[in-house]
PDB file of C-alpha atoms in Angstrom:
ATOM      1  CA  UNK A  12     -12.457 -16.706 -41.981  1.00 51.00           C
ATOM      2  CA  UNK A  13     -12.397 -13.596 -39.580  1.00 50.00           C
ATOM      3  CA  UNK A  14     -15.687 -13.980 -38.180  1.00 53.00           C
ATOM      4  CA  UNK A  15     -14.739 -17.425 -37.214  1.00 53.00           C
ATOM      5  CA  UNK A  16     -11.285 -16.601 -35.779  1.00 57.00           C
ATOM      6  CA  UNK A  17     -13.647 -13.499 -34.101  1.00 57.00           C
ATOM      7  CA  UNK A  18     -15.664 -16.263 -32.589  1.00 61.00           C
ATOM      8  CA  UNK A  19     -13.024 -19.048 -31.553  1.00 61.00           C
ATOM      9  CA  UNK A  20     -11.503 -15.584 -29.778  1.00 64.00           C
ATOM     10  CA  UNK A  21     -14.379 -14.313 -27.890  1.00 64.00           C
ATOM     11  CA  UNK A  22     -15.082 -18.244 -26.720  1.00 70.00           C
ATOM     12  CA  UNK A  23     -11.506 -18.312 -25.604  1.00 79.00           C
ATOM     13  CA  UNK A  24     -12.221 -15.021 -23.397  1.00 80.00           C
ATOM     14  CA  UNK A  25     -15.574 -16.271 -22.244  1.00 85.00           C
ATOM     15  CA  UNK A  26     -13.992 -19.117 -21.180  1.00 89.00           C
ATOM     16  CA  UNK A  27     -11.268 -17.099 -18.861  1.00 85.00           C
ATOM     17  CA  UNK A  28     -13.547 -14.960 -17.781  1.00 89.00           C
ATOM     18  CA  UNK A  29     -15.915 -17.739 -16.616  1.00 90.00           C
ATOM     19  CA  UNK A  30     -12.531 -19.809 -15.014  1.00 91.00           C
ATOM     20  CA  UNK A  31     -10.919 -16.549 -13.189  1.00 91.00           C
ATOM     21  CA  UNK A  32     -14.795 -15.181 -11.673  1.00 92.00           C
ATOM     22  CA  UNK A  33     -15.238 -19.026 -10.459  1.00 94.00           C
ATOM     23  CA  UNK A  34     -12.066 -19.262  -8.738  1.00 95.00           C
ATOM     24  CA  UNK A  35     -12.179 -16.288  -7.592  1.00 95.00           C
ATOM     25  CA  UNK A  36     -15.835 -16.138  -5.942  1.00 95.00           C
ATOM     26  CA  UNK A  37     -14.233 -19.897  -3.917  1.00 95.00           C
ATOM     27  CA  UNK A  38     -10.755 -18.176  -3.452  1.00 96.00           C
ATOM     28  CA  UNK A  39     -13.004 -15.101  -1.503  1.00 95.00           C
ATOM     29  CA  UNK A  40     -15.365 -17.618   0.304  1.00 95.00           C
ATOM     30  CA  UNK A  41     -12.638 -19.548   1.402  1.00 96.00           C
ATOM     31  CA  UNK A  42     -11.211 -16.070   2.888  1.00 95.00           C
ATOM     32  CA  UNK A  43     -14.990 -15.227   4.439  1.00 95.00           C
ATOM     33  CA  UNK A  44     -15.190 -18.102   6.332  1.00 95.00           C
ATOM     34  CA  UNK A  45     -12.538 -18.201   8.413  1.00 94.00           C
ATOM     35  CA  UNK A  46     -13.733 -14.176   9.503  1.00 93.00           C
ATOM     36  CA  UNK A  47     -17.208 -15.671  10.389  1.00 92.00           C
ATOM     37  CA  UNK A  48     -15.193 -17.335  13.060  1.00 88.00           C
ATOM     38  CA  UNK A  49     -13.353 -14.032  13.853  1.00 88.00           C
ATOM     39  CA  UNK A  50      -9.914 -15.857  12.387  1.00 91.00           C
ATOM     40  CA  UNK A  51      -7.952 -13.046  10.771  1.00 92.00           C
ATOM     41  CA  UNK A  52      -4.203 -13.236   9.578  1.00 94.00           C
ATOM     42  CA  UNK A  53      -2.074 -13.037   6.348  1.00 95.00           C
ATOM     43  CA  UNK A  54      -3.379 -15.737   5.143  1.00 96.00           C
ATOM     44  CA  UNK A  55      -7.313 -14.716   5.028  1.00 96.00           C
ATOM     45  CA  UNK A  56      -6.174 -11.227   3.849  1.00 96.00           C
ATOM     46  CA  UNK A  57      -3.963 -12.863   1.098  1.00 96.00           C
ATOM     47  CA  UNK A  58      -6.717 -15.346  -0.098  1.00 96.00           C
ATOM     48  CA  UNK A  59      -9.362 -13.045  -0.366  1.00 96.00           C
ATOM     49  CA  UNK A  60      -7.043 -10.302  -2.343  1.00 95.00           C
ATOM     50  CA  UNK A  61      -6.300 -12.849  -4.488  1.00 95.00           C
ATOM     51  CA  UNK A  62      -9.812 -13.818  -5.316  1.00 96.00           C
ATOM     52  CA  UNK A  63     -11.334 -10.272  -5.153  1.00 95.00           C
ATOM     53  CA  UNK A  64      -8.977  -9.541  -8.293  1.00 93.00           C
ATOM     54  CA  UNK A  65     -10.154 -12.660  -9.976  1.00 94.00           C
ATOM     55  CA  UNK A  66     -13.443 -11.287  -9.415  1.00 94.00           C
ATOM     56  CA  UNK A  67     -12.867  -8.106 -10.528  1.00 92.00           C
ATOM     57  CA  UNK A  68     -11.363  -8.920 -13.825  1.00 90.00           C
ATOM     58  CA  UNK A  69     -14.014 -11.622 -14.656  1.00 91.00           C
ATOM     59  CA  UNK A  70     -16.658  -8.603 -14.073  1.00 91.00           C
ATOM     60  CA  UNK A  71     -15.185  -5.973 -15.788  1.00 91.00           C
ATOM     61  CA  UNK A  72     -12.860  -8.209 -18.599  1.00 87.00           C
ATOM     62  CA  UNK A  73     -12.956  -5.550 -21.183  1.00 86.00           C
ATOM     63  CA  UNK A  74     -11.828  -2.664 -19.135  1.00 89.00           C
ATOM     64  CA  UNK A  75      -8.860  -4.753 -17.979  1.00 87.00           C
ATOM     65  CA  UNK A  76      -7.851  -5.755 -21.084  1.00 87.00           C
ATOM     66  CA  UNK A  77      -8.052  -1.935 -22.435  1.00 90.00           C
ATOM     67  CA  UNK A  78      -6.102  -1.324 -19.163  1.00 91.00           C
ATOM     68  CA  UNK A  79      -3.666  -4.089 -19.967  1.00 90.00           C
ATOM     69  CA  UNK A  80      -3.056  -2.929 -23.547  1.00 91.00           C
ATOM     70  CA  UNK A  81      -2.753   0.950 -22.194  1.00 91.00           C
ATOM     71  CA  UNK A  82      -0.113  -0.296 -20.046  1.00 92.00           C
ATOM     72  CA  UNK A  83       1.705  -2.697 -22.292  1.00 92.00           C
ATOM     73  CA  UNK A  84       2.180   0.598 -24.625  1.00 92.00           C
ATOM     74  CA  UNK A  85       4.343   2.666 -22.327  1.00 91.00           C
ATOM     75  CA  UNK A  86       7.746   0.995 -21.887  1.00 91.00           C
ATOM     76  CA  UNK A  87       8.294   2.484 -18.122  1.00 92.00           C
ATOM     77  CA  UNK A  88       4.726   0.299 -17.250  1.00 92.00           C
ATOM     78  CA  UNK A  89       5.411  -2.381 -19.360  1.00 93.00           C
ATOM     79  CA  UNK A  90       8.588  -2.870 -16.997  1.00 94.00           C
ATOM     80  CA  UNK A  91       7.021  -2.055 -14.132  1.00 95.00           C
ATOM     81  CA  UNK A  92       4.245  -4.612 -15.011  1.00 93.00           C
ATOM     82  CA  UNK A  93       6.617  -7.455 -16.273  1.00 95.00           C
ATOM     83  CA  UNK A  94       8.494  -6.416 -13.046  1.00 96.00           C
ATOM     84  CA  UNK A  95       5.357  -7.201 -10.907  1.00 94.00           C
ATOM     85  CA  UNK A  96       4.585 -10.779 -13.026  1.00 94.00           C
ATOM     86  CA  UNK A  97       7.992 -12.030 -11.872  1.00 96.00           C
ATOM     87  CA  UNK A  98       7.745 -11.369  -8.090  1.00 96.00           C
ATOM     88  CA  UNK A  99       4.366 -12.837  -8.349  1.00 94.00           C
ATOM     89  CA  UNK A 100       5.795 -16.267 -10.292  1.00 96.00           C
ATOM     90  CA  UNK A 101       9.138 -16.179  -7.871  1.00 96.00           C
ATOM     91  CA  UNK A 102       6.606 -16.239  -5.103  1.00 95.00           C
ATOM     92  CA  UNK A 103       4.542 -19.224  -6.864  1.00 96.00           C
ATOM     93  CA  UNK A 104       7.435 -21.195  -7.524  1.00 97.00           C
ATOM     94  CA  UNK A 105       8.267 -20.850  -3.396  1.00 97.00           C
ATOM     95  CA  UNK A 106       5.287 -21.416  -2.317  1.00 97.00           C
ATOM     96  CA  UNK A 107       4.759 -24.557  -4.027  1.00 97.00           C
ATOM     97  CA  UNK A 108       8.407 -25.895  -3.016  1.00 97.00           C
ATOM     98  CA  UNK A 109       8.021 -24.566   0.812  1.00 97.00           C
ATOM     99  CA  UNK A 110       4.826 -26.748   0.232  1.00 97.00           C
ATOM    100  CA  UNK A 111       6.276 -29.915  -0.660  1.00 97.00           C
ATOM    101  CA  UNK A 112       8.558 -28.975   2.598  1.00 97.00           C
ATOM    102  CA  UNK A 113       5.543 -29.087   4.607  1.00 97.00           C
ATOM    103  CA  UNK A 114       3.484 -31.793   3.192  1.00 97.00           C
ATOM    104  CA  UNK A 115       6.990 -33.844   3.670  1.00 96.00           C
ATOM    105  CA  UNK A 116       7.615 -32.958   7.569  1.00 96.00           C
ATOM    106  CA  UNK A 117       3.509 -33.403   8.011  1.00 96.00           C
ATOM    107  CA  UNK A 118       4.055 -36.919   7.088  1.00 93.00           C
ATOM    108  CA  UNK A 119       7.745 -37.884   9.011  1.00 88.00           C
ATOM    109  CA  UNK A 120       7.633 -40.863  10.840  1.00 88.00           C
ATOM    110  CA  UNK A 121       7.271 -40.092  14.964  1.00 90.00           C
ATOM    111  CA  UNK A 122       9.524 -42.686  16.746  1.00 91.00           C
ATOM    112  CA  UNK A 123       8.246 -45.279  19.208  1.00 92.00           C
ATOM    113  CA  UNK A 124       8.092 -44.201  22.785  1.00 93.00           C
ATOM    114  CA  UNK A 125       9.725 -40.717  22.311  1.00 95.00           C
ATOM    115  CA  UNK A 126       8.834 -37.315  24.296  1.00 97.00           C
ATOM    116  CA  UNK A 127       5.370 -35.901  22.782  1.00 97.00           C
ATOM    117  CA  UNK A 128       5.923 -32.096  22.602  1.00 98.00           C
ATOM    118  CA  UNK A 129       1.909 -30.280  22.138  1.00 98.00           C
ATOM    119  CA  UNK A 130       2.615 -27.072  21.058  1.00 97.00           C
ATOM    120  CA  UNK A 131       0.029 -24.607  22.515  1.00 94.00           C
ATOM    121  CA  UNK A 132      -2.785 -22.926  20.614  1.00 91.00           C
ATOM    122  CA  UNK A 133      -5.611 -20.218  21.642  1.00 87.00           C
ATOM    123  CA  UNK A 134      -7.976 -20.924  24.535  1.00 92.00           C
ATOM    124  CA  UNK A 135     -12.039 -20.508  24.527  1.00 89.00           C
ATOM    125  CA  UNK A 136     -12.101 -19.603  28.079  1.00 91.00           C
ATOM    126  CA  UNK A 137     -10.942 -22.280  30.104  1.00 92.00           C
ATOM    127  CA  UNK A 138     -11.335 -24.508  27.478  1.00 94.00           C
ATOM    128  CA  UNK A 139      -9.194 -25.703  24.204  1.00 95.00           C
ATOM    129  CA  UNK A 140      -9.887 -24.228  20.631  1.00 92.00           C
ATOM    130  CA  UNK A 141     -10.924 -26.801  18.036  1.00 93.00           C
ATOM    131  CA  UNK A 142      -7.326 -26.562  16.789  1.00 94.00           C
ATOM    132  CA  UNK A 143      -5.864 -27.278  20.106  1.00 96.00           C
ATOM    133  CA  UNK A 144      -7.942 -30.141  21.196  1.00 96.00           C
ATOM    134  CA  UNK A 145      -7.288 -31.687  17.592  1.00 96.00           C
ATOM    135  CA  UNK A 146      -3.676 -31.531  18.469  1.00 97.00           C
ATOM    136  CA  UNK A 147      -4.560 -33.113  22.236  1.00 97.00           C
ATOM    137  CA  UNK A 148      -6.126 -35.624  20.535  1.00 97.00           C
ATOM    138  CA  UNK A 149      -3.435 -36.880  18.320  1.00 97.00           C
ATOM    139  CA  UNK A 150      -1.456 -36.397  21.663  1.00 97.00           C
ATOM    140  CA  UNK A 151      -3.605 -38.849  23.484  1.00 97.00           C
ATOM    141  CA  UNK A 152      -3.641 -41.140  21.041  1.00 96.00           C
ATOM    142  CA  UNK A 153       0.104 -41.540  20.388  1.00 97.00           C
ATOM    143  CA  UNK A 154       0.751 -41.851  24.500  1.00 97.00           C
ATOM    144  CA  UNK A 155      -2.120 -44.917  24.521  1.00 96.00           C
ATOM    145  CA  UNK A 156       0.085 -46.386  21.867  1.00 95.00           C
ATOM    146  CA  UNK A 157       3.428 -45.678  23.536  1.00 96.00           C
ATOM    147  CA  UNK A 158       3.260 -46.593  27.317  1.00 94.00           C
ATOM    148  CA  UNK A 159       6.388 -45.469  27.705  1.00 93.00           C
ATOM    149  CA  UNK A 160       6.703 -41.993  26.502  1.00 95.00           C
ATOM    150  CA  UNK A 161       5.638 -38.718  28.377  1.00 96.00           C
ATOM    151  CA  UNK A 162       4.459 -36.129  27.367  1.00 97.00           C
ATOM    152  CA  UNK A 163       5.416 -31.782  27.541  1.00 98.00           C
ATOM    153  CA  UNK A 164       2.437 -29.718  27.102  1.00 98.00           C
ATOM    154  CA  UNK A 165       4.129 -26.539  25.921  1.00 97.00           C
ATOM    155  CA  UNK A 166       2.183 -22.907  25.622  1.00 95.00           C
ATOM    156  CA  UNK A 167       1.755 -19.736  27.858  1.00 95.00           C
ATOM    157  CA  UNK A 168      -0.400 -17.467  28.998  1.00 93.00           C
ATOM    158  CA  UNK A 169      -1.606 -15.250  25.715  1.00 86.00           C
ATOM    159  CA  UNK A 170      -3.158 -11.564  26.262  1.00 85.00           C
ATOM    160  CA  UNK A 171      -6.356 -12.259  25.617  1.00 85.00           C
ATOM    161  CA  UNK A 172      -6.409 -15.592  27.697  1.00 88.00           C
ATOM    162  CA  UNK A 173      -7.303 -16.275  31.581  1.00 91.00           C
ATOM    163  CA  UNK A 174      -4.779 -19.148  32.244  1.00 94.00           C
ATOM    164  CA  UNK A 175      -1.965 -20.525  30.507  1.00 95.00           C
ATOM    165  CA  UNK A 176      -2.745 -22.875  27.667  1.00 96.00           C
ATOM    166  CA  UNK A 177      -0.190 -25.763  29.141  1.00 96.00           C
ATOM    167  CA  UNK A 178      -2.895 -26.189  32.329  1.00 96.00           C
ATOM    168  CA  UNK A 179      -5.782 -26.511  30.491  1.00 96.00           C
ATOM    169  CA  UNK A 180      -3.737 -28.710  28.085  1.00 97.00           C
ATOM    170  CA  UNK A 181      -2.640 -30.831  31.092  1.00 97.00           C
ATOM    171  CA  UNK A 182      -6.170 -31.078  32.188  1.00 96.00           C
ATOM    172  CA  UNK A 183      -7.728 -32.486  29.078  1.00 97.00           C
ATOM    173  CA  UNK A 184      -5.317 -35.013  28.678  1.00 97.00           C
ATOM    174  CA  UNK A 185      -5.818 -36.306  32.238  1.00 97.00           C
ATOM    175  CA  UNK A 186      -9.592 -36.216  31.882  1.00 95.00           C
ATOM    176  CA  UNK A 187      -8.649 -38.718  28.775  1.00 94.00           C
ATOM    177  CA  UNK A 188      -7.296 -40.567  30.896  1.00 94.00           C
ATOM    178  CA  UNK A 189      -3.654 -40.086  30.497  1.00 95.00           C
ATOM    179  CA  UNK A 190      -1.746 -40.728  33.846  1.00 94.00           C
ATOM    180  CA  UNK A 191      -0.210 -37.594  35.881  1.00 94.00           C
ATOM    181  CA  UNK A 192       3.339 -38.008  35.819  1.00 95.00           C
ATOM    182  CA  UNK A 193       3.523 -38.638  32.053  1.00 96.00           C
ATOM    183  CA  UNK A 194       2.241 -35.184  31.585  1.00 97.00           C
ATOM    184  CA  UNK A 195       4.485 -32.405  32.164  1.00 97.00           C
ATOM    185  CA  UNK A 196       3.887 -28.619  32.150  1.00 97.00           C
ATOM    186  CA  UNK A 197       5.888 -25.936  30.122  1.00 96.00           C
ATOM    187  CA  UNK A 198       4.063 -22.816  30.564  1.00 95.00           C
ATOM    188  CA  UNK A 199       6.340 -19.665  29.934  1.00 95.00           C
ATOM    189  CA  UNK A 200       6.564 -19.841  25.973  1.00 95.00           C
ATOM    190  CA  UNK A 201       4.738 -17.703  23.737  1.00 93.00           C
ATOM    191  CA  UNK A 202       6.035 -18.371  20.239  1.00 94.00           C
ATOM    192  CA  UNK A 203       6.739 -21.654  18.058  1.00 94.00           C
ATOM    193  CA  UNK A 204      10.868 -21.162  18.656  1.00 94.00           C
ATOM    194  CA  UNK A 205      10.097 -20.724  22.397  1.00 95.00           C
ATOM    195  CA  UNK A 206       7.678 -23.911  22.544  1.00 96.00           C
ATOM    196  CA  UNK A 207      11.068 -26.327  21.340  1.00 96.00           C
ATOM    197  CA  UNK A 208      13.603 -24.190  22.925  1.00 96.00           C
ATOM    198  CA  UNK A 209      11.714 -24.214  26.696  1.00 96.00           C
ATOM    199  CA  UNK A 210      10.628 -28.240  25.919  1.00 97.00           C
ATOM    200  CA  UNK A 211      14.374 -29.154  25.109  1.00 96.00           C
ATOM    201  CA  UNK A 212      15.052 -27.519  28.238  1.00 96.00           C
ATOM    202  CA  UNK A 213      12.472 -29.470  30.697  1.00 96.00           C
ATOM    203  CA  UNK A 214      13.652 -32.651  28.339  1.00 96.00           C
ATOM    204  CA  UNK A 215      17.593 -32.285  29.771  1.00 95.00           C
ATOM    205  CA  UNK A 216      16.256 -31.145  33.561  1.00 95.00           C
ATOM    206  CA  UNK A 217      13.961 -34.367  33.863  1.00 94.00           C
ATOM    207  CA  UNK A 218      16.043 -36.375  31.291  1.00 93.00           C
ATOM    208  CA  UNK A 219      13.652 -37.614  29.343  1.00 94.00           C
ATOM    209  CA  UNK A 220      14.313 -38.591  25.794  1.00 92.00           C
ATOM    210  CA  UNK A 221      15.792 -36.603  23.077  1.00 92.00           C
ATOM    211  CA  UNK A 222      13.840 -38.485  20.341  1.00 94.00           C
ATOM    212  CA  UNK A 223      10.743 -36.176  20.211  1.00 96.00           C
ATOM    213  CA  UNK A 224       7.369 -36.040  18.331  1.00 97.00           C
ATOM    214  CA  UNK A 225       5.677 -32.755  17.555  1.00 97.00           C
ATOM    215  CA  UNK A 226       1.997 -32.794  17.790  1.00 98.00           C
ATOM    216  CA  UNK A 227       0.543 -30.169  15.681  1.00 97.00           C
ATOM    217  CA  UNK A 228      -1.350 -29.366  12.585  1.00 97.00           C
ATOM    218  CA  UNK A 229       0.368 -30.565   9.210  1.00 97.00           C
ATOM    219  CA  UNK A 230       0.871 -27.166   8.290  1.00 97.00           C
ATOM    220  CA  UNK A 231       2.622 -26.591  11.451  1.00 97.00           C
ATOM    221  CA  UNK A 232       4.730 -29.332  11.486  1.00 97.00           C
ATOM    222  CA  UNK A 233       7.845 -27.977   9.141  1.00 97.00           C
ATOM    223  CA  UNK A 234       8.407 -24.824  11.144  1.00 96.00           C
ATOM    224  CA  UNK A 235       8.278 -26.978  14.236  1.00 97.00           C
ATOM    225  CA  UNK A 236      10.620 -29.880  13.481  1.00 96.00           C
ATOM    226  CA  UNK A 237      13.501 -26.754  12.167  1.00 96.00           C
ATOM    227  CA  UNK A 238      13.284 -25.116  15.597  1.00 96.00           C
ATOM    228  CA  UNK A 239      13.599 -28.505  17.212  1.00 96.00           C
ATOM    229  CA  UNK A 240      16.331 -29.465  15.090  1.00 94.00           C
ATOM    230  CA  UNK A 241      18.089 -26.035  15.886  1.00 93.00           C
ATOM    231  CA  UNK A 242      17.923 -26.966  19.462  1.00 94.00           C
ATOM    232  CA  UNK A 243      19.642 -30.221  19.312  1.00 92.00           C
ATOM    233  CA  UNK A 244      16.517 -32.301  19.318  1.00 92.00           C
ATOM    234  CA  UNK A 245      17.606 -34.186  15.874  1.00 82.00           C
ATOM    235  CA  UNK A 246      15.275 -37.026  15.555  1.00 90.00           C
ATOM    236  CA  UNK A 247      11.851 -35.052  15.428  1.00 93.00           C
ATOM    237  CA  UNK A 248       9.180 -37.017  14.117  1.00 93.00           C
ATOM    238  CA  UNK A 249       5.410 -36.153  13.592  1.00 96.00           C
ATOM    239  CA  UNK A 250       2.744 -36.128  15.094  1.00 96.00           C
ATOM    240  CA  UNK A 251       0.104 -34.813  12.743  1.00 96.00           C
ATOM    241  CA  UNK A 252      -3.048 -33.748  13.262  1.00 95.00           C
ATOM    242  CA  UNK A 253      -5.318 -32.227  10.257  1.00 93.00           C
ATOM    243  CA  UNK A 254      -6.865 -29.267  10.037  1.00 95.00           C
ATOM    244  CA  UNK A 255     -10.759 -28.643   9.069  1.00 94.00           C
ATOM    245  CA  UNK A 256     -10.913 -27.870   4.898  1.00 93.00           C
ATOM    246  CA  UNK A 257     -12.003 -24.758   5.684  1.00 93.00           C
ATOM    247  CA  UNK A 258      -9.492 -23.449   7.502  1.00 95.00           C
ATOM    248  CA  UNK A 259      -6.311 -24.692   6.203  1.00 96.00           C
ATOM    249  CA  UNK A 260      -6.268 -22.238   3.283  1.00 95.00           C
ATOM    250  CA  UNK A 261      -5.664 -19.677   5.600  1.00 96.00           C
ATOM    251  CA  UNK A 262      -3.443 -21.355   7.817  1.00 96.00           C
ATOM    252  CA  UNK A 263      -1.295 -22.677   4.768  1.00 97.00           C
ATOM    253  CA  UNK A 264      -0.344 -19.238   3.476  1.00 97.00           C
ATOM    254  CA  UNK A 265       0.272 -17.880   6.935  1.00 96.00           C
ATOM    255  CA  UNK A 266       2.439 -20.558   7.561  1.00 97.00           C
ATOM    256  CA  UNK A 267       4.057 -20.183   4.350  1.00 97.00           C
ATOM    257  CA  UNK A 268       4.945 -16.331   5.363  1.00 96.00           C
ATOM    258  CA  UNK A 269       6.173 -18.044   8.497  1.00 95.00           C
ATOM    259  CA  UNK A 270       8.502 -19.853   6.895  1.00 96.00           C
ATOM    260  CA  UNK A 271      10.045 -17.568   4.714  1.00 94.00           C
ATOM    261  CA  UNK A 272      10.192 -15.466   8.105  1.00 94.00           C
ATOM    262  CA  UNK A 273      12.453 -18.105   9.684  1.00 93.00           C
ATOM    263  CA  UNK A 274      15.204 -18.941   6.804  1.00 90.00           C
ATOM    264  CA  UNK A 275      15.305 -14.789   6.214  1.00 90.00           C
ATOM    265  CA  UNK A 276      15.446 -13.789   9.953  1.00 88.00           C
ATOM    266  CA  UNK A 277      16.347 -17.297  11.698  1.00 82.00           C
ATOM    267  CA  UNK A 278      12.702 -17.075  14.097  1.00 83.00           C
TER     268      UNK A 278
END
């Protein structure tokens, strides 16, 4: 009876040990892919933290579960360590309801004929980054279907860049063929909150509509649509672009951080 309660236990720890080293080898690879592209941020550092641990705990599983036990013996550590285990499931929980935020605002309907705001996104050169051109793209294809809207391109001048991202944004679209005067510059913002707040501006100068569309990743879209909203712009709708598998781990849990940035600080 012992040996085969020994054996159901050791297949139980086999199989945990097999379930935490193969998520964590795809939570790290998901993490090294984005720096092959020289993308680092939160999000790459959290992902591969995450599945670095996994990965060390599948390797060395006996160790941690002496270390566990040592720790679950000294009251001050076992606090410290039941401490730790509910930051980490308060932080679950909010990330998967800040998720169900974004996944929500990624799929709001955009309104027919309303003011296409692209928020700006890093340059390669003179040229757009895959990320940008994806959200030029969804851009383009919105104004074809809406002959009446116009459009803001909306993004400054970065340190690292040569020219502002709202004229190279401006030229794309016209080489698709979208006519001059439905494409209008904004090129002094340099943040998310600056992109709606300088837009809403130009929108009440030129007065265009208030009924806007955001075009941006779906990650992006949440954090956009609450600075529009703060501005006064309340019917926001989307217009979502998606971003490469590969990528949006990384961009998901920076954005998440984002997030919780904005409802603590208000930006």
């Amino acid at each position: 009876m012992m040996a085969a309660t020994s054996r159901k236990r050791g297949g139980r720890e086999r199989l945990w040990r097999a379930a935490a080293g193969v998520l964590g080898a795809l939570l790290l690879i998901w993490a090294l892919i984005p720096l092959l592209r020289h993308i680092m941020n939160v999000g790459v550092a959290a992902l591969g933290a995450a599945g670095l641990l996994l990965l060390i705990g599948a390797i060395w599983f006996g160790e941690a579960k002496r270390l566990l036990a040592y720790i679950w013996n000294r009251r001050w550590l076992r606090f410290m360590l039941l401490v730790v285990c509910g930051v980490v499931v308060a932080l679950l929980v909010l990330f998967i309801v800040v998720s169900g935020l974004m996944l929500h605002a990624a799929a709001e309907k955009a309104p027919e004929n309303a003011t296409v705001i692209v928020l700006g996104a890093g340059l390669q050169g003179d040229q757009p980054s895959r990320m940008l051109r994806d959200r030029l793209d969804a851009a383009a294809r919105y104004l074809e279907a809406n002959p009446e809207s116009v459009c803001i391109v909306s993004g400054g001048q970065g340190a690292d860049e040569i020219c502002t991202e709202a004229s190279v944004m401006r030229r794309y679209l016209l080489e698709k063929g979208i006519g001059e005067e439905r494409v209008l510059m904004e090129d002094q913002s340099t943040s998310t909150a600056e992109n709606l707040r300088f837009s809403r501006e130009l929108i009440e100068s030129r007065g265009l509509s208030d009924r806007v569309v955001i075009a941006t990743q779906e990650f992006h879209q949440y954090r956009a649509q609450s600075f529009a909203k703060q501005e006064g712009l309340q019917e926001a709708g989307a217009c979502t672009c998606r971003t490469p598998l590969y990528l949006l781990g990384c961009y998901w849990v920076r954005e998440f951080a984002g997030i919780c940035r904005m409802l603590l600080l208000g930006y």
